[in-house]
XYZ file of C-alpha atoms in Angstrom:
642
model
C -67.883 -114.019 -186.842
C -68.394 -114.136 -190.518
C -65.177 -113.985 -192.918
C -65.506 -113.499 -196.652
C -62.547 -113.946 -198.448
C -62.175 -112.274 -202.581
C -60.261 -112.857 -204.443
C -59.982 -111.394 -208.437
C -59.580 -115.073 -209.875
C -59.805 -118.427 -209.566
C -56.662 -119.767 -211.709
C -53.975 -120.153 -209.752
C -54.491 -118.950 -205.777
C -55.004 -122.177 -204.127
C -53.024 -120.483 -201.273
C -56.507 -118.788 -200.090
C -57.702 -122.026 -199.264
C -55.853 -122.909 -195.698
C -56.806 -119.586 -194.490
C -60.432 -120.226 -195.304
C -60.360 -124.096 -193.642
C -57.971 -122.456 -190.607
C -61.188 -119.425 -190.285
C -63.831 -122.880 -190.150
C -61.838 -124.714 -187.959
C -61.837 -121.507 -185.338
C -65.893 -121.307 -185.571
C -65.810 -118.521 -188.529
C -68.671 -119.157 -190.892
C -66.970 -118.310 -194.100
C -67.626 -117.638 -197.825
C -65.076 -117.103 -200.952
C -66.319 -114.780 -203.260
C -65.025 -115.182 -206.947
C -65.692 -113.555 -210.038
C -68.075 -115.153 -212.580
C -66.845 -117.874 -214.349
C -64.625 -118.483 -211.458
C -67.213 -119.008 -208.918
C -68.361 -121.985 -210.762
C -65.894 -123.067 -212.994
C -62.269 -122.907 -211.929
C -60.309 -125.394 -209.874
C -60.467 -122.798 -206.393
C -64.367 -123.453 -206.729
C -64.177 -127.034 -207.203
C -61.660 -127.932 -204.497
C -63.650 -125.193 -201.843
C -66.899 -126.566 -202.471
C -65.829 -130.309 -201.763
C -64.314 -129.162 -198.798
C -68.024 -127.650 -198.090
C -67.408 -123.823 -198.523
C -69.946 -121.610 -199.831
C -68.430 -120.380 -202.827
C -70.392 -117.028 -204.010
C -69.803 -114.697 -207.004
C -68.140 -111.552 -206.648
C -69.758 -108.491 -208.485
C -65.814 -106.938 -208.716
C -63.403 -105.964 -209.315
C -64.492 -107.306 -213.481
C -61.891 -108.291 -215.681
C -61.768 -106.119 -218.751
C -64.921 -104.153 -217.829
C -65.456 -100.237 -218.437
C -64.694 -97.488 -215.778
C -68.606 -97.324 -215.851
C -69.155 -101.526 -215.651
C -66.504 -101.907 -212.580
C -68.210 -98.906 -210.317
C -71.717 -100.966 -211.154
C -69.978 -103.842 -209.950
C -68.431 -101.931 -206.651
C -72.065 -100.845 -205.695
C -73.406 -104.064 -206.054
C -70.375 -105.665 -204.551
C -71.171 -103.345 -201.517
C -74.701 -104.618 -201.768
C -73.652 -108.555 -201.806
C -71.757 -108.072 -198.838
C -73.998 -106.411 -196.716
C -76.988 -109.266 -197.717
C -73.831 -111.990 -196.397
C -73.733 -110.092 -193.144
C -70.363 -110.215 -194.009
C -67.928 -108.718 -190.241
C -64.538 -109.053 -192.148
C -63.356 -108.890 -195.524
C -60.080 -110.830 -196.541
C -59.232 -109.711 -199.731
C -55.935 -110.848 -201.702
C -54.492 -109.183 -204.897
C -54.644 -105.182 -206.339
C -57.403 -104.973 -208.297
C -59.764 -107.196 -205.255
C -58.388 -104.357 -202.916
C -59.014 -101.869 -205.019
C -63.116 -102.672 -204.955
C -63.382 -104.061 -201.648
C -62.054 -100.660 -199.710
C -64.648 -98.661 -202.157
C -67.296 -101.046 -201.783
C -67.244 -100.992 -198.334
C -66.237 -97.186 -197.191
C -68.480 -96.264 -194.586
C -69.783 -100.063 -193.711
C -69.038 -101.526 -190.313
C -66.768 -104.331 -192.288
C -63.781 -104.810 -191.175
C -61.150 -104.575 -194.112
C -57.992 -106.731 -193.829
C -55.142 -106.899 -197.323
C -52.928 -109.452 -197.448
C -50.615 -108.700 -200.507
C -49.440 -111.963 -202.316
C -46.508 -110.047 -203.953
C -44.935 -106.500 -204.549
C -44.876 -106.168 -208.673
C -47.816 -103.285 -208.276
C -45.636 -101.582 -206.323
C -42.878 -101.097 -209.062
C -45.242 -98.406 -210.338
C -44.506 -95.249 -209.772
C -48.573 -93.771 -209.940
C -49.327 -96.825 -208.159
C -47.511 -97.159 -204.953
C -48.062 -92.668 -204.964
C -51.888 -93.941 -205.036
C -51.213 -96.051 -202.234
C -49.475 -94.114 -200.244
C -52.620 -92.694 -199.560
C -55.159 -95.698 -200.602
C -53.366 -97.851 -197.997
C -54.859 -96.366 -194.993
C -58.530 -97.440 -195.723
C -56.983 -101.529 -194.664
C -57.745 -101.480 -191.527
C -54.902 -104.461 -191.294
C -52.331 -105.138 -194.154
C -50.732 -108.474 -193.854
C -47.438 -108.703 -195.760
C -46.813 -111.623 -197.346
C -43.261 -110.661 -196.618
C -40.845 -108.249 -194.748
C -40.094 -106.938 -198.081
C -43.518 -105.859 -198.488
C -43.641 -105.172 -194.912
C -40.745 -102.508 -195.434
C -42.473 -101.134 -198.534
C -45.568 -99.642 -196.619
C -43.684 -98.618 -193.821
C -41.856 -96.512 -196.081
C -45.080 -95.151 -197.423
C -46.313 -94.468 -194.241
C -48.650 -97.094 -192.988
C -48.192 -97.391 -189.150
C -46.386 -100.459 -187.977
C -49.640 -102.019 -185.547
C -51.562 -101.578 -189.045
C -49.041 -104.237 -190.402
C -48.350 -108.155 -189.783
C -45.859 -110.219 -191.667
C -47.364 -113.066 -192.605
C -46.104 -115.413 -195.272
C -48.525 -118.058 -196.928
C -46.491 -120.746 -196.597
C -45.918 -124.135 -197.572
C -47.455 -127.358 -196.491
C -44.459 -128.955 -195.248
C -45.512 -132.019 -195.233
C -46.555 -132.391 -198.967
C -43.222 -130.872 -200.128
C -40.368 -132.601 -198.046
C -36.791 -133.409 -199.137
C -36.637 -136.585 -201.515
C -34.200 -139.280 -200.498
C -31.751 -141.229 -203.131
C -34.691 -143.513 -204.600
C -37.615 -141.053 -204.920
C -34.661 -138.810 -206.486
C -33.905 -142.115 -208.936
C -37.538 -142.666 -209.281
C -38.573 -139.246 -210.145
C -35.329 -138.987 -212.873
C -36.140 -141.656 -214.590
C -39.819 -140.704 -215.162
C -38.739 -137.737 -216.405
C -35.934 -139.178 -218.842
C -33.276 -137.813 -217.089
C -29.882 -139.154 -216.248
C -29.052 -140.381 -212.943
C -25.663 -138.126 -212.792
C -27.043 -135.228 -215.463
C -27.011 -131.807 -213.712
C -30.712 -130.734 -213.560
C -32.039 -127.072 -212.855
C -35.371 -126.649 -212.997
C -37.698 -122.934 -213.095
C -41.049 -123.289 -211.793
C -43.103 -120.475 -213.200
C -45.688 -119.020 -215.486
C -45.161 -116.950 -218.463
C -46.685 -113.890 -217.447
C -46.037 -110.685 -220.556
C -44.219 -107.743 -220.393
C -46.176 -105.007 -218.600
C -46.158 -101.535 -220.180
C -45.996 -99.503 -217.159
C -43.666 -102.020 -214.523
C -40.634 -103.160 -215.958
C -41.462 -102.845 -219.499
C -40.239 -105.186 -221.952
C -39.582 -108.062 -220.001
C -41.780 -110.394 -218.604
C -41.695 -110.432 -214.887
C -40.194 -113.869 -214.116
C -37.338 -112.872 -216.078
C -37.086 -116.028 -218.313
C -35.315 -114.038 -220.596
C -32.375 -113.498 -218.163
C -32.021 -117.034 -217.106
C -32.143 -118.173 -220.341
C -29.182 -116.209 -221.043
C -27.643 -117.065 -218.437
C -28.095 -120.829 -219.548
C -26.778 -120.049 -223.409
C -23.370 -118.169 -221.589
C -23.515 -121.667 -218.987
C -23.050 -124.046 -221.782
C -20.820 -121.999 -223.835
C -18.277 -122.129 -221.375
C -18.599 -125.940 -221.571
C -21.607 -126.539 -218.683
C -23.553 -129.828 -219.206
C -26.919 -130.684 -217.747
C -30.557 -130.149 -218.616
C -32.310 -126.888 -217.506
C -36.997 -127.713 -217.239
C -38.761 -124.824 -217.585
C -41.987 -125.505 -215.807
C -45.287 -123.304 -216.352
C -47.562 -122.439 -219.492
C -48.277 -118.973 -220.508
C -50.879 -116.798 -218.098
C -54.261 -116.507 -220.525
C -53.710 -115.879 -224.169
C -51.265 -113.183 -223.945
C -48.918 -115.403 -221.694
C -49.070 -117.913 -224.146
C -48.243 -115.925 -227.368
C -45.132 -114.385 -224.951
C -44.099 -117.940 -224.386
C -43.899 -118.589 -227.915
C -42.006 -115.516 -228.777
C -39.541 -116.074 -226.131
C -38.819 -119.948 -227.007
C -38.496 -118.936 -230.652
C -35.943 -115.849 -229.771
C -33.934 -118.785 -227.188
C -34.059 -121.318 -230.143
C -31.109 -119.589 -231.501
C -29.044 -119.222 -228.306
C -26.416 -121.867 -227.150
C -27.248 -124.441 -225.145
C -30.677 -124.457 -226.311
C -31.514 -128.133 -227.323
C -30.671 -128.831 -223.526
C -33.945 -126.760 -222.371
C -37.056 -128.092 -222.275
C -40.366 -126.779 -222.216
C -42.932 -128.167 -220.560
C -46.643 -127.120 -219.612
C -48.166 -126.476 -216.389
C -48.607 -129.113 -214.101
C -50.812 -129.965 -211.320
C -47.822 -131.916 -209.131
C -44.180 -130.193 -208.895
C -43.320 -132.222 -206.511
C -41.288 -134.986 -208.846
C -39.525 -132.285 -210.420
C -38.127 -130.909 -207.420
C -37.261 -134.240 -206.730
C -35.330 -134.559 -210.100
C -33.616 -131.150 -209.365
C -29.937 -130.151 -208.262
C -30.848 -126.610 -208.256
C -33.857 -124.530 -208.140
C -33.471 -121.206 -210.176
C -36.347 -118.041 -209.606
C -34.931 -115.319 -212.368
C -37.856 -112.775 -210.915
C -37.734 -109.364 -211.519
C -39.844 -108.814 -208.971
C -41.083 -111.888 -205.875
C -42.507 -112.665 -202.418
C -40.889 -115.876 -202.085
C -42.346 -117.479 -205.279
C -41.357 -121.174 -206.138
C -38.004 -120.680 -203.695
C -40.566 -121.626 -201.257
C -41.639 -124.969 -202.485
C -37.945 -125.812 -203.390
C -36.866 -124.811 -200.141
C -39.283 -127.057 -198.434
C -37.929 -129.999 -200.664
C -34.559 -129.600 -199.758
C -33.415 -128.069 -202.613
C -31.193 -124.600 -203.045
C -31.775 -122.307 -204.880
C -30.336 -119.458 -207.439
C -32.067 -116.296 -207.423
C -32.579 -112.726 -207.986
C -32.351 -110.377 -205.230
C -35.762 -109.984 -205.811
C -38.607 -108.280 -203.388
C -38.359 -111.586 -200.481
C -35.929 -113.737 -201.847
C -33.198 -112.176 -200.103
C -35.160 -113.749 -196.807
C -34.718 -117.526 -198.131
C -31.902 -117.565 -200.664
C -28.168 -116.136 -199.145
C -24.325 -117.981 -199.417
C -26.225 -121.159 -197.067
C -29.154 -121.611 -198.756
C -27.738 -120.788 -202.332
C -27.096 -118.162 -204.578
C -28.212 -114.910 -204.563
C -27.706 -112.816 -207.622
C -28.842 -109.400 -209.272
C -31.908 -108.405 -210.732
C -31.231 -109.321 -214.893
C -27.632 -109.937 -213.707
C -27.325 -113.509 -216.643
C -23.659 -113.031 -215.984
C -23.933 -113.577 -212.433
C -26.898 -115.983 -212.817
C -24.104 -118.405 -215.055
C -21.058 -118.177 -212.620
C -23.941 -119.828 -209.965
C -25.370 -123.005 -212.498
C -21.645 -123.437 -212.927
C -20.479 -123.494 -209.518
C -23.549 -125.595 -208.451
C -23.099 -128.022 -210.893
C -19.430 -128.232 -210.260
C -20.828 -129.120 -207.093
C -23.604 -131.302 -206.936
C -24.060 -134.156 -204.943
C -21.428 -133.016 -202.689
C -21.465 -132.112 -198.420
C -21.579 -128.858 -199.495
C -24.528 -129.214 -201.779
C -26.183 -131.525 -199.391
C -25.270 -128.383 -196.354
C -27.068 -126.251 -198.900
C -30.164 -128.511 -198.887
C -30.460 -129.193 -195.782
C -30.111 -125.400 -194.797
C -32.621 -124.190 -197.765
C -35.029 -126.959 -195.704
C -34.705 -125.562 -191.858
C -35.128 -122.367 -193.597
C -38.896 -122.670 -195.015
C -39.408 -124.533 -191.502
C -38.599 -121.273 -190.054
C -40.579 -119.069 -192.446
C -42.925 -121.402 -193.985
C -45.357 -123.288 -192.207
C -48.473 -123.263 -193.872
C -50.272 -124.594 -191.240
C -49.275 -122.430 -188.281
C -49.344 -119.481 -190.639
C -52.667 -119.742 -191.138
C -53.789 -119.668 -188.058
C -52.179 -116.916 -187.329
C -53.598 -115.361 -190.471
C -57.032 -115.907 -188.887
C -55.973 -114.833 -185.133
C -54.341 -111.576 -187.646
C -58.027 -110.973 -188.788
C -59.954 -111.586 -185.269
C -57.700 -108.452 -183.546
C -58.376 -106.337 -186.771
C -62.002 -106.600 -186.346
C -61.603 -106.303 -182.361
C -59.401 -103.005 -182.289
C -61.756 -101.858 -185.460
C -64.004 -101.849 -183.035
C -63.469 -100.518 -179.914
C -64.410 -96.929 -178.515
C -62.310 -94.452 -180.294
C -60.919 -92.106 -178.074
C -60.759 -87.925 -177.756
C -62.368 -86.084 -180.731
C -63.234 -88.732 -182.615
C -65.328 -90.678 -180.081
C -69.105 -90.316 -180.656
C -70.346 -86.963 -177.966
C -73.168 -88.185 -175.911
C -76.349 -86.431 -176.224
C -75.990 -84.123 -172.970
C -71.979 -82.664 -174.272
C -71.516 -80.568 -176.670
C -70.284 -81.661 -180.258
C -66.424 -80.683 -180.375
C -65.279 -79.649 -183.749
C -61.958 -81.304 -185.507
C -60.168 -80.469 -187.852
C -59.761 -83.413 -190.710
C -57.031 -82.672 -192.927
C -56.347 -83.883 -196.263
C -53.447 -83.583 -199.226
C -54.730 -80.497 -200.174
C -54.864 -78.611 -196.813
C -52.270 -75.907 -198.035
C -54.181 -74.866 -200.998
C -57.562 -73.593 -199.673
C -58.713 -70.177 -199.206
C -57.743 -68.024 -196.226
C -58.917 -64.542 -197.399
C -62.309 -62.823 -196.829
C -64.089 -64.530 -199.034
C -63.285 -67.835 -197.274
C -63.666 -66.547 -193.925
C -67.547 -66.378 -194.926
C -68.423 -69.778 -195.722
C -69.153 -71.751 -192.911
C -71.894 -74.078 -191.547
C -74.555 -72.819 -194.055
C -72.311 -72.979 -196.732
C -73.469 -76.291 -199.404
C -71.806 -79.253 -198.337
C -70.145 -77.796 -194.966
C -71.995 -80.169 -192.757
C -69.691 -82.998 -193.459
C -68.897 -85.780 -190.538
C -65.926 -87.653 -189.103
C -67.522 -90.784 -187.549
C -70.263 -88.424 -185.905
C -67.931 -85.191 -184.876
C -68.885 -82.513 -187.506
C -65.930 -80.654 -189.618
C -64.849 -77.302 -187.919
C -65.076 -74.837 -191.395
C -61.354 -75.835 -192.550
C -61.650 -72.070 -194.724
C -61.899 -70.471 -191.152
C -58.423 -71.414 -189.775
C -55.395 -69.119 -190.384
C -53.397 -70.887 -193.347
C -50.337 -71.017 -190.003
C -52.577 -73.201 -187.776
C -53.969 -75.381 -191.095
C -50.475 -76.032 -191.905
C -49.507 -76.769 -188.243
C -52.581 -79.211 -188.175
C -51.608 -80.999 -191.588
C -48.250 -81.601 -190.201
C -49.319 -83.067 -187.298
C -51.928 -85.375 -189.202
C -48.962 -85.943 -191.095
C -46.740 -87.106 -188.195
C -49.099 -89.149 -186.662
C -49.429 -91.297 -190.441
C -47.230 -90.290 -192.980
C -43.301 -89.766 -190.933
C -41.711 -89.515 -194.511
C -44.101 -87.243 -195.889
C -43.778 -85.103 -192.477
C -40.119 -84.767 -192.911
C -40.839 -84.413 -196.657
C -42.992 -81.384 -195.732
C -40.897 -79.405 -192.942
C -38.176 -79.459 -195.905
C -35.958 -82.783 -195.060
C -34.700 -84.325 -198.713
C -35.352 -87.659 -198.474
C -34.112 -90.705 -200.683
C -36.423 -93.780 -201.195
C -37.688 -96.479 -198.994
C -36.324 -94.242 -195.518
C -38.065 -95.598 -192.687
C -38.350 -93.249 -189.372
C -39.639 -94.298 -186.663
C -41.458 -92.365 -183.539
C -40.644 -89.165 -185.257
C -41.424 -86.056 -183.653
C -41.728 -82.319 -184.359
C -37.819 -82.180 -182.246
C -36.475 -84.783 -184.866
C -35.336 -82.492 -187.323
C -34.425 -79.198 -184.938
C -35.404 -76.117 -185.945
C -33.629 -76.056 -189.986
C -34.779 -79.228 -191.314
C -34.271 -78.196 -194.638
C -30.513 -78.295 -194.204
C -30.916 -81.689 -193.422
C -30.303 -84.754 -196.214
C -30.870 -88.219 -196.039
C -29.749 -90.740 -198.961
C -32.086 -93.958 -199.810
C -32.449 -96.509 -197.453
C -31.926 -94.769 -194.262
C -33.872 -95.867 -190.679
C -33.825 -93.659 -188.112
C -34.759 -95.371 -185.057
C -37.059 -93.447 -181.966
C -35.589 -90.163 -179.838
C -32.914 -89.188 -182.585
C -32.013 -85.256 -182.821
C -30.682 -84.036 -185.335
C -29.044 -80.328 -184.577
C -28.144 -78.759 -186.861
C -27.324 -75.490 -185.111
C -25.001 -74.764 -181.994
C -27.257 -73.621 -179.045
C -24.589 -72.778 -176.738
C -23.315 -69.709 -178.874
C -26.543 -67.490 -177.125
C -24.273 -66.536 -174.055
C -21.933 -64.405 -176.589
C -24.955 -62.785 -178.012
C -24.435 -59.822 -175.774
C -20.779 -58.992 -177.016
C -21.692 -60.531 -180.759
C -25.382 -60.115 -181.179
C -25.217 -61.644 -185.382
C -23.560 -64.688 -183.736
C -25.074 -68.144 -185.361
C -23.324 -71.277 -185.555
C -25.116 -73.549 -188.234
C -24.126 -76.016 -190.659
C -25.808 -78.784 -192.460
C -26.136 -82.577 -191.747
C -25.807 -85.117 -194.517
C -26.177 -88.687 -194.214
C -25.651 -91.437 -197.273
C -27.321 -94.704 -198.482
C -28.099 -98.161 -196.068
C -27.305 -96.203 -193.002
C -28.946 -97.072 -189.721
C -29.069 -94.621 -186.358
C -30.067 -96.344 -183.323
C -32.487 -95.142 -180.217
C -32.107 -91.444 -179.227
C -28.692 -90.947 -180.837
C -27.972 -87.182 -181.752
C -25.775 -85.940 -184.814
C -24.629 -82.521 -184.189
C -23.847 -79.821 -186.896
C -21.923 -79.816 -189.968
C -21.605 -83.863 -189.751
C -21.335 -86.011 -192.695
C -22.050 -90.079 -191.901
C -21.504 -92.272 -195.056
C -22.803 -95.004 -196.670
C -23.814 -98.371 -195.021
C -22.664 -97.051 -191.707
C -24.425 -98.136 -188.163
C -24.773 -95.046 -184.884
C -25.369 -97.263 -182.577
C -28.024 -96.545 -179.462
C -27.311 -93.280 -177.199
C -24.438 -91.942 -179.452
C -23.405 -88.709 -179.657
C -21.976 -87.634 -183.332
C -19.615 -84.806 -183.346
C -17.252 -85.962 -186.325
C -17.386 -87.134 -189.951
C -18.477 -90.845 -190.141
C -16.641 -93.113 -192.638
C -18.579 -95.259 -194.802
C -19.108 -98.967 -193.779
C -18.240 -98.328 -189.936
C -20.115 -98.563 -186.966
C -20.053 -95.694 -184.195
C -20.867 -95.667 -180.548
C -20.438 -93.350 -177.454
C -20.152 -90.115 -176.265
C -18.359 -88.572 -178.243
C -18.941 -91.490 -181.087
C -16.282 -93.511 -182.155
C -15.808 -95.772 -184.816
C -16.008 -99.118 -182.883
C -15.955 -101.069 -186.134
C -16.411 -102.425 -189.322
C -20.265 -102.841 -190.819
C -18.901 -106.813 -192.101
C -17.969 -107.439 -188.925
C -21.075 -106.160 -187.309
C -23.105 -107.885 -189.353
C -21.735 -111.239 -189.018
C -22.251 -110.853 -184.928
C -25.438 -109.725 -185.633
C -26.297 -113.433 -187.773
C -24.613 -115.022 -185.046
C -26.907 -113.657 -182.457
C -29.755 -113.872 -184.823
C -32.734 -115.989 -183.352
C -34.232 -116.251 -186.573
C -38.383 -114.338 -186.123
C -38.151 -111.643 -188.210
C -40.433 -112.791 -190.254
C -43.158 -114.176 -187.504
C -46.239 -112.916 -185.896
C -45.724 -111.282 -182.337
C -47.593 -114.518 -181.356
C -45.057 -116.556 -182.508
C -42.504 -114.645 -181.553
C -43.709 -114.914 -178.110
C -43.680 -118.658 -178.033
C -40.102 -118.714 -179.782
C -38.985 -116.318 -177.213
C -40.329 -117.614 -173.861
C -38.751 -121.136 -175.008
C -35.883 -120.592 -176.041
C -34.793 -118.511 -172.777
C -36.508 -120.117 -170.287
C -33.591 -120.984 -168.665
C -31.959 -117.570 -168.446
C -35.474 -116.161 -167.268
C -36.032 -118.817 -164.538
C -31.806 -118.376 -163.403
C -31.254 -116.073 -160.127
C -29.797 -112.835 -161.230
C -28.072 -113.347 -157.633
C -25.977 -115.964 -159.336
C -24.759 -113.617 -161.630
C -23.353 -111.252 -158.855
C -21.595 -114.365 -157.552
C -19.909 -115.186 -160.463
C -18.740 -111.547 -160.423
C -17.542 -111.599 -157.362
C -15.627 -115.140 -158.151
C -13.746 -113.794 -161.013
C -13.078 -110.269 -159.466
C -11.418 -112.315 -156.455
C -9.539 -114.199 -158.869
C -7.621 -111.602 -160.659
């Protein structure tokens, strides 16, 4: 099998490359294809092609090309690929996946995404786009559950989706003992006992359109939070690690260190240029701080691996690595938050409980972060993409066989509801310009010909099948942001969806029923024929309801609250409770639910189902292998016993 991997630069994503030696080392033949200069002249090229990869240029996507010069570049692009004989594509970052779905539409190449981090998605226009854009992957990896959670909650089907970070080599970054810590402090002019925080990051500038104003690392924010740090008497030295991105980055950099000149604190912050080793800073470091307004993991993975915690925003994935073990999470531009944490950790450096912290920040990136495993299962990821890509499609979209008749289907699209259902559309048809249009090789029934009923019915059900939130969306359900339902089906919502409101947040698991009317009223229709019972359901923010649970009329369920599995909801729901049974109960509180639930955590959320697997089978081997007779027995001990 033959893998090309694009990329849109080659400053800065080394992290391409153990995917692309992971793809050899399986029997891919594989090529990286990177724009011009890059191909030739950027340190990706150099350190692929003295590994022995073919390193080719890319045609697109073209940075700061015309409308005009980047289509060119698509249809040659398209061209480039098809002389490679090119089976899967691997493409990394917006603007690459942006010309490799186009350039390849209608191709036999399989297309497989892996986003490196969710900033696009802060754009309003953008993430609508993709809503819609996303479907032409045939496999998006997710660098993390975060982004994982994003497309699901624009619709992308969960077998289209792995969550796959790309790692760290854990064996290059490992915790530093007391001497390299010495060693690596007194290259860098430090004192042995001086708190040290250090920010590994470029400076990228202020986007217009996603969080405008500040650049997206948030420097801005952490330095404030370091001026409000030493005014209330904090000590140390805070490294600010990383150059400016390209010219613009630079001239930000400037601006900002002249605006933090004037702040407090500021003659203990130094500035220092991009580096190709971060590993002796790390090493020098009590703290790690990531200020992001928007992350995967960032540099909280490299400082995990090297034992060291971390403060950070609740940022996109951070949230995954950085809690009350691992170190301090905070919120997004919160400075006042982001001080109270370099104060408390420097209060308590080189204690147990900064050492627990280290330790735990450590087991965590061995949990989420191995580079080497990951790849590999990046590359098993891309081998079942091209395989289920590829097998015979079944029902109407399976190619007819010469002797059968072609079956028409009905392909709908966004703009189903608008087309023509009068006369005059009830005349075009077959011999109409441009009404001989294919799926695969089944040819378009003449959409103009359905009733406007039936091509609504049939856009809902495309809808279900792809698009759950825009399904509910469309049958009337108000919806807050990032809901995720699952297994959704035209019962879900009952017969008045559009009395039916759901806050942000809100996962609705397979089976539920909402009712929002009271069936059982129809046997007084004969003495009250007007009789209807119906009232509307309501449910708030961060609230989860469990496998085939049912909320009956006129309920309200709160904020943060749990329905567990099975439930039946007849009542009001207080915020922050959990519910079970028939008729639900408050069992109780979310805190308390939640910290069982970490307890009983086995820690794979964030693995491949391969992985998983492995983790699984090990770690309850023992239960699998006992006699389920024995557990009878024991039954039968205690039951004599009392």
């Amino acid at each position: 099998m033959k893998i090309a991997t694009l990329v849109k630069t080659g400053d800065g994503p080394l992290w391409i490359i153990p995917h692309v030696l992971a793809a050899r080392e399986s029997g891919d033949q594989v090529v990286v294809l990177l724009p011009a200069p890059d191909h030739i002249d950027s340190r990706v090229a150099r350190e692929l092609t003295a590994l022995g990869i073919e390193v080719v240029e890319s045609p697109a996507p073209r940075r700061g090309a015309s409308p005009a010069a980047q289509l060119v570049g698509i249809l040659r692009l398209r061209a480039r690929l098809r002389e490679l004989g090119v089976d899967i594509v691997h493409y990394h970052l917006y603007a690459s996946a942006l010309a490799v779905r186009l350039a390849t539409l209608g191709t036999r190449i399989t297309r497989v995404y892996m986003v490196a981090g969710p900033l696009y998605l802060d754009n309003t226009l953008i993430r609508r786009a993709e809503r819609v854009l996303c479907r032409l992957d045939h496999l998006l990896i997710a660098s993390s559950a975060d982004i994982r959670r994003r497309y699901a909650a624009l619709g992308l089907p969960a077998h289209r989706m792995r969550t796959l970070s790309y790692g760290v080599d854990l064996e290059r970054f490992s915790p530093a003992d007391d001497e390299r810590r010495r060693a690596a402090r007194a290259e860098l002019g430090l004192g042995e006992d001086e708190f040290v925080a250090v920010c590994v990051a470029y400076f990228y500038p202020p986007k217009r359109l996603v969080h405008p104003g500040q650049g997206v690392k948030g420097h801005e924010v952490l330095l404030a939070a370091w001026a409000r740090f030493a005014e209330r008497g904090g000590r140390g030295t805070l490294i600010l690690l990383g150059g400016g991105y390209g010219e613009a980055g630079e001239s930000y950099r400037e601006q900002v260190r002249a605006w933090a000149a004037r702040l407090p604190g500021a003659d203990r912050v130094r500035w220092v240029d991009s580096v190709t080793d971060v590993r002796p800073f790390y090493a020098a470091a009590d703290v790690n701080v990531v200020s992001s307004w928007s992350e995967s993991y960032g540099a909280g993975g490299e400082a995990s691996a090297c034992g060291v915690p971390s403060v950070a925003t609740a940022a996109g994935g951070l949230p995954e690595l950085v809690d009350e073990e691992t170190g301090w999470l905070v919120g997004l531009g919160d400075a006042v938050a982001m001080a109270a944490a370099l104060q408390e950790a420097a209060a308590g450096r080189r204690t147990p409980a900064a050492r627990r912290r280290g330790e735990a920040a450590r087991l965590r990136a061995e949990k989420l972060l191995d580079r080497r495993a990951l790849s590999h299962d990046v590359v098993a990821a891309l081998h079942h993409a091209a395989r289920v890509r590829h097998l015979p499609r079944r029902g109407l979209h399976r190619a007819s066989s010469p002797s059968s008749p072609k079956p028409s289907a009905v392909q709908p699209s966004s703009s189903s509801s608008s087309l023509p259902v009068g006369p005059s559309a009830r005349r075009s048809g077959p011999d109409r310009p441009g009404a001989g249009a294919l799926v695969g090789r089944v040819r378009l029934a003449p959409l103009a010909a359905l009733p406007g009923r039936a091509l609504r019915a049939a856009f809902r059900t495309y809808l279900l099948r792809t698009d759950p939130v825009g399904y509910a969306r469309s049958i009337g359900v108000r919806l807050g942001v990032d809901c995720r339902l699952i297994e959704v089906t035209a019962a879900t919502f009952g017969t008045e969806p559009y009395l039916i409101r759901l806050g942000d947040r809100v996962a609705i698991a397979g089976g539920v029923r909402f009712v929002t009317h009271d069936g059982a009223v129809t046997r007084m229709r004969r003495q009250h024929p007007d009789i209807d019972v119906v009232a509307p359901i309501r449910v708030g923010n961060d609230t989860a309801i469990g496998l085939n649970a049912i909320i009956m009329p006129g309920v309200t369920i709160g904020s943060d609250v749990v329905i567990a599995a099975g439930s039946v909801v007849m009542r009001d729901v207080p915020a922050r409770s959990l519910v079970a049974g028939a008729p639900a109960r408050v069992v109780t509180d979310v805190e308390q639910w939640e910290r069982r639930m970490l307890a009983r955590s086995v820690g794979t959320g964030a693995m491949s189902p391969q992985r998983k697997r492995e983790v699984f089978l090990d770690r309850f081997a023992a239960e699998l292998a006992a006699d389920p007779s024995d557990i009878v027995s024991t039954a039968n001990i205690v039951s004599t016993a009392n």
